[in-house]
Every structure is written in structure tokens, then in C-alpha cells.
mmCIF file of N, CA and C in Angstrom:
data_model
loop_
_atom_site.group_PDB
_atom_site.id
_atom_site.type_symbol
_atom_site.label_atom_id
_atom_site.label_comp_id
_atom_site.label_asym_id
_atom_site.label_seq_id
_atom_site.Cartn_x
_atom_site.Cartn_y
_atom_site.Cartn_z
ATOM 1 N N MET A 16 -2.024 -15.003 -15.722
ATOM 2 C CA MET A 16 -1.838 -14.766 -14.151
ATOM 3 C C MET A 16 -3.105 -14.987 -13.394
ATOM 4 N N SER A 17 -2.673 -15.661 -12.497
ATOM 5 C CA SER A 17 -3.527 -16.132 -11.389
ATOM 6 C C SER A 17 -3.742 -15.180 -10.553
ATOM 7 N N PRO A 18 -4.951 -15.564 -9.638
ATOM 8 C CA PRO A 18 -5.813 -14.742 -8.683
ATOM 9 C C PRO A 18 -4.446 -14.518 -7.533
ATOM 10 N N ARG A 19 -3.557 -15.551 -7.676
ATOM 11 C CA ARG A 19 -2.350 -15.491 -6.274
ATOM 12 C C ARG A 19 -1.805 -14.467 -6.620
ATOM 13 N N ILE A 20 -1.658 -13.956 -7.974
ATOM 14 C CA ILE A 20 -0.518 -12.695 -7.960
ATOM 15 C C ILE A 20 -0.897 -11.611 -6.880
ATOM 16 N N CYS A 21 -2.037 -11.313 -6.717
ATOM 17 C CA CYS A 21 -2.868 -10.445 -5.380
ATOM 18 C C CYS A 21 -1.751 -10.682 -4.289
ATOM 19 N N LEU A 22 -1.630 -11.764 -3.981
ATOM 20 C CA LEU A 22 -1.172 -12.444 -2.346
ATOM 21 C C LEU A 22 0.117 -11.727 -3.016
ATOM 22 N N PHE A 23 0.490 -12.151 -3.915
ATOM 23 C CA PHE A 23 2.260 -11.927 -4.439
ATOM 24 C C PHE A 23 2.656 -10.448 -3.654
ATOM 25 N N ALA A 24 1.554 -9.502 -4.101
ATOM 26 C CA ALA A 24 2.076 -8.295 -4.122
ATOM 27 C C ALA A 24 2.035 -7.881 -2.647
ATOM 28 N N PHE A 25 1.036 -8.656 -1.763
ATOM 29 C CA PHE A 25 1.420 -8.813 -0.101
ATOM 30 C C PHE A 25 2.852 -8.978 0.315
ATOM 31 N N LEU A 26 3.269 -10.323 -0.346
ATOM 32 C CA LEU A 26 4.358 -10.856 0.203
ATOM 33 C C LEU A 26 5.763 -9.759 -0.005
ATOM 34 N N ALA A 27 5.530 -9.159 -1.525
ATOM 35 C CA ALA A 27 6.506 -8.611 -1.952
ATOM 36 C C ALA A 27 6.856 -6.878 -0.818
ATOM 37 N N LEU A 28 5.772 -7.304 -0.056
ATOM 38 C CA LEU A 28 6.189 -5.745 0.935
ATOM 39 C C LEU A 28 7.010 -5.993 1.925
ATOM 40 N N ALA A 29 8.109 -5.159 2.103
ATOM 41 C CA ALA A 29 9.173 -5.555 3.447
ATOM 42 C C ALA A 29 9.233 -4.022 4.205
ATOM 43 N N LEU A 30 9.580 -4.695 5.716
ATOM 44 C CA LEU A 30 9.590 -3.448 6.567
ATOM 45 C C LEU A 30 10.886 -2.984 6.342
ATOM 46 N N ALA A 31 11.052 -1.487 6.107
ATOM 47 C CA ALA A 31 11.957 -0.459 5.869
ATOM 48 C C ALA A 31 12.231 0.773 6.928
ATOM 49 N N CYS A 32 11.218 1.166 6.916
ATOM 50 C CA CYS A 32 11.505 2.494 7.636
ATOM 51 C C CYS A 32 9.848 2.822 7.991
ATOM 52 N N GLY A 33 9.534 3.552 9.056
ATOM 53 C CA GLY A 33 8.355 4.032 9.657
ATOM 54 C C GLY A 33 7.932 5.157 9.190
ATOM 55 N N GLY A 34 6.716 5.599 9.510
ATOM 56 C CA GLY A 34 6.421 7.216 8.981
ATOM 57 C C GLY A 34 6.142 7.667 10.734
ATOM 58 N N ALA A 35 6.220 8.968 10.459
ATOM 59 C CA ALA A 35 6.196 10.102 11.477
ATOM 60 C C ALA A 35 4.858 10.224 12.226
ATOM 61 N N GLN A 36 4.469 10.283 13.434
ATOM 62 C CA GLN A 36 3.438 10.346 14.368
ATOM 63 C C GLN A 36 3.247 11.759 14.580
ATOM 64 N N GLU A 37 1.988 12.280 14.221
ATOM 65 C CA GLU A 37 1.687 13.601 14.608
ATOM 66 C C GLU A 37 1.847 13.881 16.143
ATOM 67 N N PRO A 38 2.841 14.958 16.375
ATOM 68 C CA PRO A 38 2.395 15.228 18.163
ATOM 69 C C PRO A 38 0.698 15.661 18.424
ATOM 70 N N GLU A 39 0.769 15.379 19.786
ATOM 71 C CA GLU A 39 -0.594 15.851 20.253
ATOM 72 C C GLU A 39 -0.641 17.424 20.587
ATOM 73 N N PRO A 40 -1.461 17.783 20.294
ATOM 74 C CA PRO A 40 -1.525 19.498 20.897
ATOM 75 C C PRO A 40 -1.474 19.464 22.201
ATOM 76 N N ALA A 41 -1.008 20.801 22.715
ATOM 77 C CA ALA A 41 -1.079 21.282 23.957
ATOM 78 C C ALA A 41 -2.218 21.224 24.716
ATOM 79 N N GLU A 42 -2.542 20.899 25.915
ATOM 80 C CA GLU A 42 -4.061 21.033 26.389
ATOM 81 C C GLU A 42 -3.844 21.805 27.471
ATOM 82 N N LEU A 43 -5.017 22.184 28.314
ATOM 83 C CA LEU A 43 -4.990 22.758 29.705
ATOM 84 C C LEU A 43 -5.917 21.722 30.261
ATOM 85 N N SER A 44 -5.821 21.608 31.598
ATOM 86 C CA SER A 44 -6.485 20.528 32.243
ATOM 87 C C SER A 44 -7.193 21.028 33.293
ATOM 88 N N GLY A 45 -7.778 22.183 33.268
ATOM 89 C CA GLY A 45 -8.350 22.778 34.292
ATOM 90 C C GLY A 45 -8.114 24.522 34.295
ATOM 91 N N GLU A 46 -8.971 24.842 35.438
ATOM 92 C CA GLU A 46 -8.744 26.238 35.600
ATOM 93 C C GLU A 46 -7.319 26.550 36.194
ATOM 94 N N GLY A 47 -6.894 27.600 36.146
ATOM 95 C CA GLY A 47 -5.244 27.661 36.661
ATOM 96 C C GLY A 47 -4.119 26.638 36.455
ATOM 97 N N ALA A 48 -4.538 25.750 35.409
ATOM 98 C CA ALA A 48 -3.323 24.462 35.335
ATOM 99 C C ALA A 48 -2.475 25.108 34.115
ATOM 100 N N GLU A 49 -1.488 24.911 34.380
ATOM 101 C CA GLU A 49 -0.195 25.085 33.461
ATOM 102 C C GLU A 49 -0.873 24.617 32.367
ATOM 103 N N ALA A 50 -0.235 25.254 30.994
ATOM 104 C CA ALA A 50 -0.350 24.651 29.687
ATOM 105 C C ALA A 50 1.032 23.644 29.269
ATOM 106 N N LYS A 51 0.634 22.663 28.829
ATOM 107 C CA LYS A 51 1.810 21.902 28.242
ATOM 108 C C LYS A 51 2.666 22.534 27.300
ATOM 109 N N PRO A 52 3.920 22.169 27.272
ATOM 110 C CA PRO A 52 4.850 22.971 26.593
ATOM 111 C C PRO A 52 4.373 22.792 24.846
ATOM 112 N N ALA A 53 4.265 23.774 24.162
ATOM 113 C CA ALA A 53 3.788 23.712 22.756
ATOM 114 C C ALA A 53 4.986 22.040 22.290
ATOM 115 N N PRO A 54 4.522 21.581 21.226
ATOM 116 C CA PRO A 54 5.166 20.703 20.142
ATOM 117 C C PRO A 54 6.221 21.397 19.770
ATOM 118 N N LYS A 55 7.168 20.438 19.741
ATOM 119 C CA LYS A 55 8.216 21.080 18.794
ATOM 120 C C LYS A 55 7.905 20.948 17.405
ATOM 121 N N PRO A 56 8.468 21.824 16.408
ATOM 122 C CA PRO A 56 8.366 21.830 15.047
ATOM 123 C C PRO A 56 8.613 20.450 14.558
ATOM 124 N N ALA A 57 8.273 19.896 13.520
ATOM 125 C CA ALA A 57 8.567 18.874 12.829
ATOM 126 C C ALA A 57 9.863 18.939 12.419
ATOM 127 N N THR A 58 11.049 17.594 12.427
ATOM 128 C CA THR A 58 12.425 18.170 11.902
ATOM 129 C C THR A 58 12.157 17.612 10.633
ATOM 130 N N ALA A 59 13.317 17.792 9.742
ATOM 131 C CA ALA A 59 13.357 17.831 8.563
ATOM 132 C C ALA A 59 13.174 15.939 8.090
ATOM 133 N N GLU A 60 13.703 15.519 9.332
ATOM 134 C CA GLU A 60 13.482 13.499 9.042
ATOM 135 C C GLU A 60 11.814 13.074 9.292
ATOM 136 N N GLU A 61 11.050 13.967 10.071
ATOM 137 C CA GLU A 61 10.049 13.618 10.124
ATOM 138 C C GLU A 61 9.089 13.942 9.183
ATOM 139 N N ARG A 62 9.723 15.340 8.417
ATOM 140 C CA ARG A 62 8.597 15.579 7.395
ATOM 141 C C ARG A 62 8.989 14.557 5.917
ATOM 142 N N ASN A 63 10.201 14.051 6.155
ATOM 143 C CA ASN A 63 10.501 13.397 5.293
ATOM 144 C C ASN A 63 9.895 12.109 5.428
ATOM 145 N N ALA A 64 9.562 11.902 6.481
ATOM 146 C CA ALA A 64 9.382 10.134 6.542
ATOM 147 C C ALA A 64 7.939 10.457 6.035
ATOM 148 N N ALA A 65 7.010 11.419 6.783
ATOM 149 C CA ALA A 65 5.513 11.854 6.602
ATOM 150 C C ALA A 65 5.364 11.708 4.976
ATOM 151 N N LYS A 66 6.534 12.204 4.241
ATOM 152 C CA LYS A 66 6.197 12.415 2.512
ATOM 153 C C LYS A 66 6.057 10.680 2.064
ATOM 154 N N LEU A 67 6.931 10.352 2.635
ATOM 155 C CA LEU A 67 7.277 8.696 2.483
ATOM 156 C C LEU A 67 6.227 8.114 2.239
ATOM 157 N N ARG A 68 5.453 8.099 3.673
ATOM 158 C CA ARG A 68 4.509 7.694 4.080
ATOM 159 C C ARG A 68 3.580 7.894 3.049
ATOM 160 N N ALA A 69 2.929 9.110 2.946
ATOM 161 C CA ALA A 69 2.038 9.635 1.985
ATOM 162 C C ALA A 69 1.908 9.276 0.591
ATOM 163 N N ALA A 70 3.408 9.096 0.240
ATOM 164 C CA ALA A 70 3.832 8.422 -1.177
ATOM 165 C C ALA A 70 3.723 7.171 -1.165
ATOM 166 N N GLN A 71 3.917 6.437 -0.229
ATOM 167 C CA GLN A 71 3.472 5.046 0.178
ATOM 168 C C GLN A 71 2.079 4.666 -0.301
ATOM 169 N N ASP A 72 0.713 5.396 0.748
ATOM 170 C CA ASP A 72 -0.171 5.166 0.935
ATOM 171 C C ASP A 72 -0.797 5.338 -0.748
ATOM 172 N N VAL A 73 -0.473 6.209 -1.184
ATOM 173 C CA VAL A 73 -1.189 6.348 -2.804
ATOM 174 C C VAL A 73 -0.710 5.238 -3.683
ATOM 175 N N GLY A 74 0.628 5.157 -3.512
ATOM 176 C CA GLY A 74 1.243 3.893 -4.472
ATOM 177 C C GLY A 74 0.016 2.815 -3.656
ATOM 178 N N CYS A 75 0.154 2.178 -2.756
ATOM 179 C CA CYS A 75 -0.898 1.282 -2.262
ATOM 180 C C CYS A 75 -2.187 1.170 -2.551
ATOM 181 N N GLU A 76 -2.597 1.983 -2.812
ATOM 182 C CA GLU A 76 -3.850 2.028 -3.277
ATOM 183 C C GLU A 76 -4.163 1.872 -4.533
ATOM 184 N N GLY A 77 -3.310 2.451 -5.676
ATOM 185 C CA GLY A 77 -3.038 2.114 -6.720
ATOM 186 C C GLY A 77 -2.612 0.494 -7.269
ATOM 187 N N MET A 78 -1.687 0.216 -6.583
ATOM 188 C CA MET A 78 -1.491 -1.314 -6.841
ATOM 189 C C MET A 78 -2.277 -2.080 -6.408
ATOM 190 N N CYS A 79 -3.166 -1.847 -5.363
ATOM 191 C CA CYS A 79 -4.237 -2.737 -4.642
ATOM 192 C C CYS A 79 -5.430 -2.947 -5.894
ATOM 193 N N GLU A 80 -5.674 -1.655 -6.477
ATOM 194 C CA GLU A 80 -6.800 -1.219 -7.685
ATOM 195 C C GLU A 80 -6.486 -2.421 -8.748
ATOM 196 N N ARG A 81 -5.041 -1.984 -9.116
ATOM 197 C CA ARG A 81 -4.633 -2.830 -10.355
ATOM 198 C C ARG A 81 -4.652 -4.431 -10.362
ATOM 199 N N THR A 82 -4.077 -4.628 -9.011
ATOM 200 C CA THR A 82 -4.004 -6.192 -8.780
ATOM 201 C C THR A 82 -5.208 -7.089 -8.867
ATOM 202 N N THR A 83 -6.252 -5.997 -8.172
ATOM 203 C CA THR A 83 -7.441 -6.958 -7.817
ATOM 204 C C THR A 83 -8.173 -6.966 -9.238
ATOM 205 N N ARG A 84 -8.126 -5.812 -9.871
ATOM 206 C CA ARG A 84 -8.627 -5.652 -11.349
ATOM 207 C C ARG A 84 -7.809 -6.822 -12.181
ATOM 208 N N CYS A 85 -6.511 -7.281 -11.948
ATOM 209 C CA CYS A 85 -5.857 -8.012 -13.162
ATOM 210 C C CYS A 85 -6.609 -9.354 -12.620
ATOM 211 N N ALA A 86 -6.657 -9.629 -11.110
ATOM 212 C CA ALA A 86 -7.231 -10.856 -10.350
ATOM 213 C C ALA A 86 -8.376 -11.223 -10.907
ATOM 214 N N VAL A 87 -9.250 -9.955 -11.156
ATOM 215 C CA VAL A 87 -10.659 -10.465 -12.106
ATOM 216 C C VAL A 87 -10.917 -10.794 -13.158
ATOM 217 N N GLU A 88 -9.491 -10.133 -13.761
ATOM 218 C CA GLU A 88 -9.614 -10.207 -15.569
ATOM 219 C C GLU A 88 -9.221 -11.780 -15.585
ATOM 220 N N ASP A 89 -8.139 -12.141 -14.818
ATOM 221 C CA ASP A 89 -7.742 -13.241 -15.140
ATOM 222 C C ASP A 89 -8.734 -14.945 -14.300
ATOM 223 N N ALA A 90 -9.653 -14.252 -13.493
ATOM 224 C CA ALA A 90 -10.564 -15.284 -13.249
ATOM 225 C C ALA A 90 -11.438 -15.268 -14.272
ATOM 226 N N ARG A 91 -12.033 -14.277 -14.679
ATOM 227 C CA ARG A 91 -13.363 -14.244 -16.230
ATOM 228 C C ARG A 91 -12.151 -15.063 -17.288
ATOM 229 N N ALA A 92 -10.944 -14.798 -17.391
ATOM 230 C CA ALA A 92 -10.598 -15.483 -18.765
ATOM 231 C C ALA A 92 -10.213 -17.159 -18.399
ATOM 232 N N SER A 93 -10.136 -17.511 -17.275
ATOM 233 C CA SER A 93 -9.856 -19.034 -16.667
ATOM 234 C C SER A 93 -10.673 -19.881 -16.456
ATOM 235 N N MET A 94 -12.059 -19.183 -15.626
ATOM 236 C CA MET A 94 -12.976 -20.044 -14.688
ATOM 237 C C MET A 94 -14.162 -20.235 -15.601
ATOM 238 N N SER A 95 -14.759 -21.123 -15.231
ATOM 239 C CA SER A 95 -16.207 -21.095 -15.926
ATOM 240 C C SER A 95 -17.152 -20.652 -15.386
ATOM 241 N N ALA A 96 -18.322 -20.520 -15.846
ATOM 242 C CA ALA A 96 -19.348 -19.500 -15.638
ATOM 243 C C ALA A 96 -19.884 -20.000 -13.901
ATOM 244 N N LYS A 97 -19.789 -21.415 -13.487
ATOM 245 C CA LYS A 97 -20.301 -21.750 -12.345
ATOM 246 C C LYS A 97 -18.885 -21.700 -11.139
ATOM 247 N N GLU A 98 -17.784 -21.399 -11.982
ATOM 248 C CA GLU A 98 -16.731 -21.294 -10.799
ATOM 249 C C GLU A 98 -16.873 -19.708 -10.678
ATOM 250 N N LEU A 99 -17.147 -18.627 -11.460
ATOM 251 C CA LEU A 99 -17.349 -17.332 -11.193
ATOM 252 C C LEU A 99 -18.251 -17.011 -10.250
ATOM 253 N N GLU A 100 -19.450 -17.751 -10.522
ATOM 254 C CA GLU A 100 -20.471 -17.169 -9.701
ATOM 255 C C GLU A 100 -20.117 -17.735 -8.118
ATOM 256 N N GLU A 101 -19.755 -19.046 -8.232
ATOM 257 C CA GLU A 101 -19.046 -19.383 -6.782
ATOM 258 C C GLU A 101 -18.037 -18.332 -5.935
ATOM 259 N N LEU A 102 -17.624 -18.029 -7.126
ATOM 260 C CA LEU A 102 -16.315 -17.122 -6.437
ATOM 261 C C LEU A 102 -17.026 -15.585 -6.027
ATOM 262 N N LYS A 103 -18.273 -15.220 -6.506
ATOM 263 C CA LYS A 103 -18.881 -13.808 -6.447
ATOM 264 C C LYS A 103 -17.692 -12.709 -6.152
ATOM 265 N N LEU A 104 -17.277 -12.705 -7.623
ATOM 266 C CA LEU A 104 -16.786 -11.375 -7.952
ATOM 267 C C LEU A 104 -16.858 -9.792 -7.307
ATOM 268 N N GLU A 105 -18.100 -9.670 -7.356
ATOM 269 C CA GLU A 105 -18.894 -8.115 -6.926
ATOM 270 C C GLU A 105 -18.693 -8.387 -5.701
ATOM 271 N N ASP A 106 -18.651 -9.155 -4.749
ATOM 272 C CA ASP A 106 -18.299 -9.188 -3.361
ATOM 273 C C ASP A 106 -16.946 -9.146 -3.077
ATOM 274 N N THR A 107 -15.843 -10.460 -3.520
ATOM 275 C CA THR A 107 -15.039 -10.683 -2.955
ATOM 276 C C THR A 107 -13.639 -9.580 -3.705
ATOM 277 N N ALA A 108 -13.925 -8.981 -4.895
ATOM 278 C CA ALA A 108 -12.810 -8.082 -5.454
ATOM 279 C C ALA A 108 -12.864 -6.666 -4.736
ATOM 280 N N PRO A 109 -14.146 -6.170 -4.258
ATOM 281 C CA PRO A 109 -13.856 -4.987 -3.373
ATOM 282 C C PRO A 109 -13.107 -5.373 -2.096
ATOM 283 N N ARG A 110 -13.662 -6.431 -0.901
ATOM 284 C CA ARG A 110 -13.248 -6.847 0.001
ATOM 285 C C ARG A 110 -11.669 -7.014 -0.115
ATOM 286 N N HIS A 111 -11.138 -7.831 -1.332
ATOM 287 C CA HIS A 111 -10.003 -8.052 -1.546
ATOM 288 C C HIS A 111 -9.097 -6.855 -1.473
ATOM 289 N N GLN A 112 -9.885 -5.686 -2.594
ATOM 290 C CA GLN A 112 -9.303 -4.273 -2.567
ATOM 291 C C GLN A 112 -8.546 -3.700 -1.199
ATOM 292 N N GLU A 113 -10.040 -3.891 -0.703
ATOM 293 C CA GLU A 113 -9.844 -3.262 0.870
ATOM 294 C C GLU A 113 -8.624 -3.589 1.786
ATOM 295 N N GLU A 114 -8.467 -4.829 1.915
ATOM 296 C CA GLU A 114 -7.646 -5.678 2.471
ATOM 297 C C GLU A 114 -6.377 -5.268 2.187
ATOM 298 N N CYS A 115 -6.270 -5.527 0.830
ATOM 299 C CA CYS A 115 -4.804 -5.432 0.017
ATOM 300 C C CYS A 115 -4.515 -4.168 0.277
ATOM 301 N N THR A 116 -5.554 -3.061 0.355
ATOM 302 C CA THR A 116 -4.931 -1.537 0.529
ATOM 303 C C THR A 116 -4.217 -1.459 2.147
ATOM 304 N N THR A 117 -5.283 -1.907 3.066
ATOM 305 C CA THR A 117 -4.773 -1.719 4.567
ATOM 306 C C THR A 117 -3.746 -2.197 4.626
ATOM 307 N N GLU A 118 -3.240 -3.792 4.383
ATOM 308 C CA GLU A 118 -2.026 -4.440 4.870
ATOM 309 C C GLU A 118 -1.038 -3.521 4.115
ATOM 310 N N CYS A 119 -1.046 -3.002 2.466
ATOM 311 C CA CYS A 119 0.088 -2.439 1.928
ATOM 312 C C CYS A 119 0.258 -1.243 2.788
ATOM 313 N N LYS A 120 -0.698 -0.558 3.308
ATOM 314 C CA LYS A 120 -0.541 0.925 4.197
ATOM 315 C C LYS A 120 -0.037 0.424 5.459
ATOM 316 N N ALA A 121 0.057 -0.376 6.329
ATOM 317 C CA ALA A 121 0.692 -0.833 7.123
ATOM 318 C C ALA A 121 1.804 -1.106 7.452
ATOM 319 N N SER A 122 2.442 -1.585 6.253
ATOM 320 C CA SER A 122 3.904 -1.991 5.811
ATOM 321 C C SER A 122 4.890 -0.518 6.311
ATOM 322 N N ASN A 123 5.947 -0.832 6.266
ATOM 323 C CA ASN A 123 6.850 0.127 6.331
ATOM 324 C C ASN A 123 8.061 0.084 4.796
ATOM 325 N N LEU A 124 7.712 0.578 3.913
ATOM 326 C CA LEU A 124 8.561 0.319 2.814
ATOM 327 C C LEU A 124 9.549 1.396 3.146
ATOM 328 N N SER A 125 10.801 1.075 2.216
ATOM 329 C CA SER A 125 11.826 1.765 2.344
ATOM 330 C C SER A 125 11.670 3.009 0.935
ATOM 331 N N VAL A 126 12.533 3.969 0.878
ATOM 332 C CA VAL A 126 12.332 4.471 -0.436
ATOM 333 C C VAL A 126 12.668 4.184 -1.611
ATOM 334 N N ARG A 127 13.371 3.436 -1.496
ATOM 335 C CA ARG A 127 13.507 2.652 -3.174
ATOM 336 C C ARG A 127 12.444 1.963 -3.476
ATOM 337 N N GLN A 128 11.677 1.021 -2.323
ATOM 338 C CA GLN A 128 10.541 0.085 -2.793
ATOM 339 C C GLN A 128 9.232 0.901 -2.901
ATOM 340 N N VAL A 129 9.178 2.433 -2.376
ATOM 341 C CA VAL A 129 7.921 3.344 -2.826
ATOM 342 C C VAL A 129 8.208 3.541 -4.389
ATOM 343 N N GLU A 130 9.174 4.102 -4.746
ATOM 344 C CA GLU A 130 9.494 4.735 -6.126
ATOM 345 C C GLU A 130 9.850 3.693 -6.754
ATOM 346 N N VAL A 131 10.074 1.946 -6.469
ATOM 347 C CA VAL A 131 9.713 0.920 -7.269
ATOM 348 C C VAL A 131 8.078 0.894 -7.665
ATOM 349 N N LEU A 132 7.365 1.193 -6.885
ATOM 350 C CA LEU A 132 5.848 0.818 -6.560
ATOM 351 C C LEU A 132 5.288 2.035 -7.565
ATOM 352 N N HIS A 133 5.866 3.124 -7.478
ATOM 353 C CA HIS A 133 5.257 4.103 -8.385
ATOM 354 C C HIS A 133 5.482 4.000 -9.570
ATOM 355 N N SER A 134 6.840 3.168 -10.131
ATOM 356 C CA SER A 134 7.144 3.179 -11.187
ATOM 357 C C SER A 134 6.422 2.069 -11.707
ATOM 358 N N CYS A 135 5.999 1.145 -11.331
ATOM 359 C CA CYS A 135 5.369 -0.160 -11.769
ATOM 360 C C CYS A 135 3.692 0.458 -12.091
ATOM 361 N N LEU A 136 3.348 1.812 -11.511
ATOM 362 C CA LEU A 136 2.045 1.971 -11.608
ATOM 363 C C LEU A 136 1.902 2.758 -12.976
ATOM 364 N N ARG A 137 3.016 3.361 -13.519
ATOM 365 C CA ARG A 137 3.030 4.101 -14.599
ATOM 366 C C ARG A 137 3.134 3.384 -15.976
ATOM 367 N N GLU A 138 3.206 4.091 -17.109
ATOM 368 C CA GLU A 138 3.059 3.197 -18.306
ATOM 369 C C GLU A 138 4.638 1.679 -18.132
ATOM 370 N N GLU A 139 5.037 1.779 -17.059
ATOM 371 C CA GLU A 139 6.136 0.873 -17.180
ATOM 372 C C GLU A 139 5.572 -0.366 -17.289
ATOM 373 N N ALA A 140 4.431 -0.608 -16.808
ATOM 374 C CA ALA A 140 3.529 -1.799 -16.262
ATOM 375 C C ALA A 140 2.452 -1.694 -16.754
ATOM 376 N N SER A 141 2.317 -1.877 -18.201
ATOM 377 C CA SER A 141 0.939 -1.608 -19.007
ATOM 378 C C SER A 141 -0.010 -2.832 -18.710
ATOM 379 N N THR A 142 0.708 -4.058 -18.733
ATOM 380 C CA THR A 142 -0.167 -5.294 -19.073
ATOM 381 C C THR A 142 -0.213 -5.724 -17.459
ATOM 382 N N CYS A 143 -1.225 -6.592 -17.041
ATOM 383 C CA CYS A 143 -1.080 -7.238 -15.498
ATOM 384 C C CYS A 143 -0.005 -8.192 -15.537
ATOM 385 N N ALA A 144 0.479 -9.146 -16.744
ATOM 386 C CA ALA A 144 1.679 -9.688 -16.185
ATOM 387 C C ALA A 144 3.235 -8.356 -16.426
ATOM 388 N N GLU A 145 3.143 -7.597 -16.971
ATOM 389 C CA GLU A 145 4.199 -6.341 -16.711
ATOM 390 C C GLU A 145 4.119 -6.130 -15.446
ATOM 391 N N LEU A 146 3.028 -5.837 -14.436
ATOM 392 C CA LEU A 146 2.653 -5.238 -13.489
ATOM 393 C C LEU A 146 3.439 -6.287 -12.399
ATOM 394 N N VAL A 147 3.201 -7.587 -12.330
ATOM 395 C CA VAL A 147 3.516 -8.455 -11.558
ATOM 396 C C VAL A 147 5.309 -8.593 -11.640
ATOM 397 N N THR A 148 5.651 -8.629 -12.849
ATOM 398 C CA THR A 148 7.189 -8.872 -13.144
ATOM 399 C C THR A 148 7.795 -7.447 -12.508
ATOM 400 N N CYS A 149 7.067 -6.422 -12.495
ATOM 401 C CA CYS A 149 7.841 -5.151 -11.761
ATOM 402 C C CYS A 149 7.541 -5.342 -10.347
ATOM 403 N N LEU A 150 6.573 -5.733 -10.074
ATOM 404 C CA LEU A 150 6.228 -5.871 -8.513
ATOM 405 C C LEU A 150 6.976 -6.828 -7.271
ATOM 406 N N ASP A 151 7.865 -7.676 -8.732
ATOM 407 C CA ASP A 151 8.643 -8.356 -7.961
ATOM 408 C C ASP A 151 10.290 -8.033 -7.810
ATOM 409 N N GLN A 152 10.199 -6.652 -7.825
ATOM 410 C CA GLN A 152 11.118 -5.583 -7.323
ATOM 411 C C GLN A 152 11.213 -5.408 -6.530
ATOM 412 N N LEU A 153 10.167 -4.998 -5.523
ATOM 413 C CA LEU A 153 9.879 -4.507 -4.241
ATOM 414 C C LEU A 153 10.437 -5.638 -3.246
ATOM 415 N N LYS A 154 10.942 -6.846 -3.641
ATOM 416 C CA LYS A 154 11.471 -7.425 -2.699
ATOM 417 C C LYS A 154 12.964 -6.793 -2.141
ATOM 418 N N PRO A 155 13.090 -6.722 -1.097
ATOM 419 C CA PRO A 155 13.979 -6.492 -0.167
ATOM 420 C C PRO A 155 15.435 -6.584 -0.980
ATOM 421 N N GLN A 156 16.152 -5.567 -1.216
ATOM 422 C CA GLN A 156 17.220 -6.016 -1.636
ATOM 423 C C GLN A 156 18.345 -6.302 -0.536
ATOM 424 N N LYS A 157 19.486 -7.248 -0.915
ATOM 425 C CA LYS A 157 20.283 -7.663 0.211
ATOM 426 C C LYS A 157 21.528 -6.710 0.324
ATOM 427 N N SER A 158 21.943 -6.727 1.373
ATOM 428 C CA SER A 158 22.927 -5.580 1.419
ATOM 429 C C SER A 158 24.347 -6.257 1.210
#
């Protein structure tokens, strides 16, 4: 596996559905001002979208941690000591993991893609090679 595998994880993420936004609380704008109407309770669709977003965020964190760890393992196994020193893994690995997590969380995955992501992080993908193969299933399905 090569460090480019982490980039693959980014490319595998596709836009599908968005998360719900929190409504703003009612505010008073001064003495005698009328209160804004109370926000409507979240609909079932909004609650489901929020649950999907939370599940996606957890999956993104796990995936980015694992793909970064795999890239580091691959680099240590395939690069010379000089190349590793130039790569500065102690600096680049945490930065990569953070960037991966931010980008993944910003994407809008479908329910199927979130389920695939979580299944890849369970025992189904115990090695880095298995993880990469599993993450390949994140690609959008043709309808």
C-alpha cells in the first residue's frame, strides 16, 4: 500500500445528502420588542439527517486515523531512513489526519456510504490492504 491510498479515501467520498442545521433560538431585540416565534420542532427527516451526520463524523474520524496509520506503516516499510527523515512523519501524519477528517466531514455521504464506512472500520477490514479494498465500495453507485 502506498501513501497515495489516503488520497484515495478522499476521492472515494461522494456527495449524497446533507445534514440538518440547528435553528437559531428566539431572541428579544430590546425593551417592548416582540419575541421571534419559537423554532418549530425538528422533523423526523431533520432528526434522521442529524443522526446520519453524526454517524458520518464518527466514521470519518476512524477512517482518517486508520488510513493515516496505514500510510505511515507503508512509508516505514518502503522508504529509506533518509526519505523518512525528509518526510517528517511526526509532523505530516497528524496534519494529514486532521485534513482528511475535515474534508471527509465536509462531504455529504449517503446512508449506504456511511454504512460502508462503518463496516470497513469494523473487523471486516483488519489489514490496510483490506481497508483500501473495502473503502473502494464508497464510490457512488450508478442508478
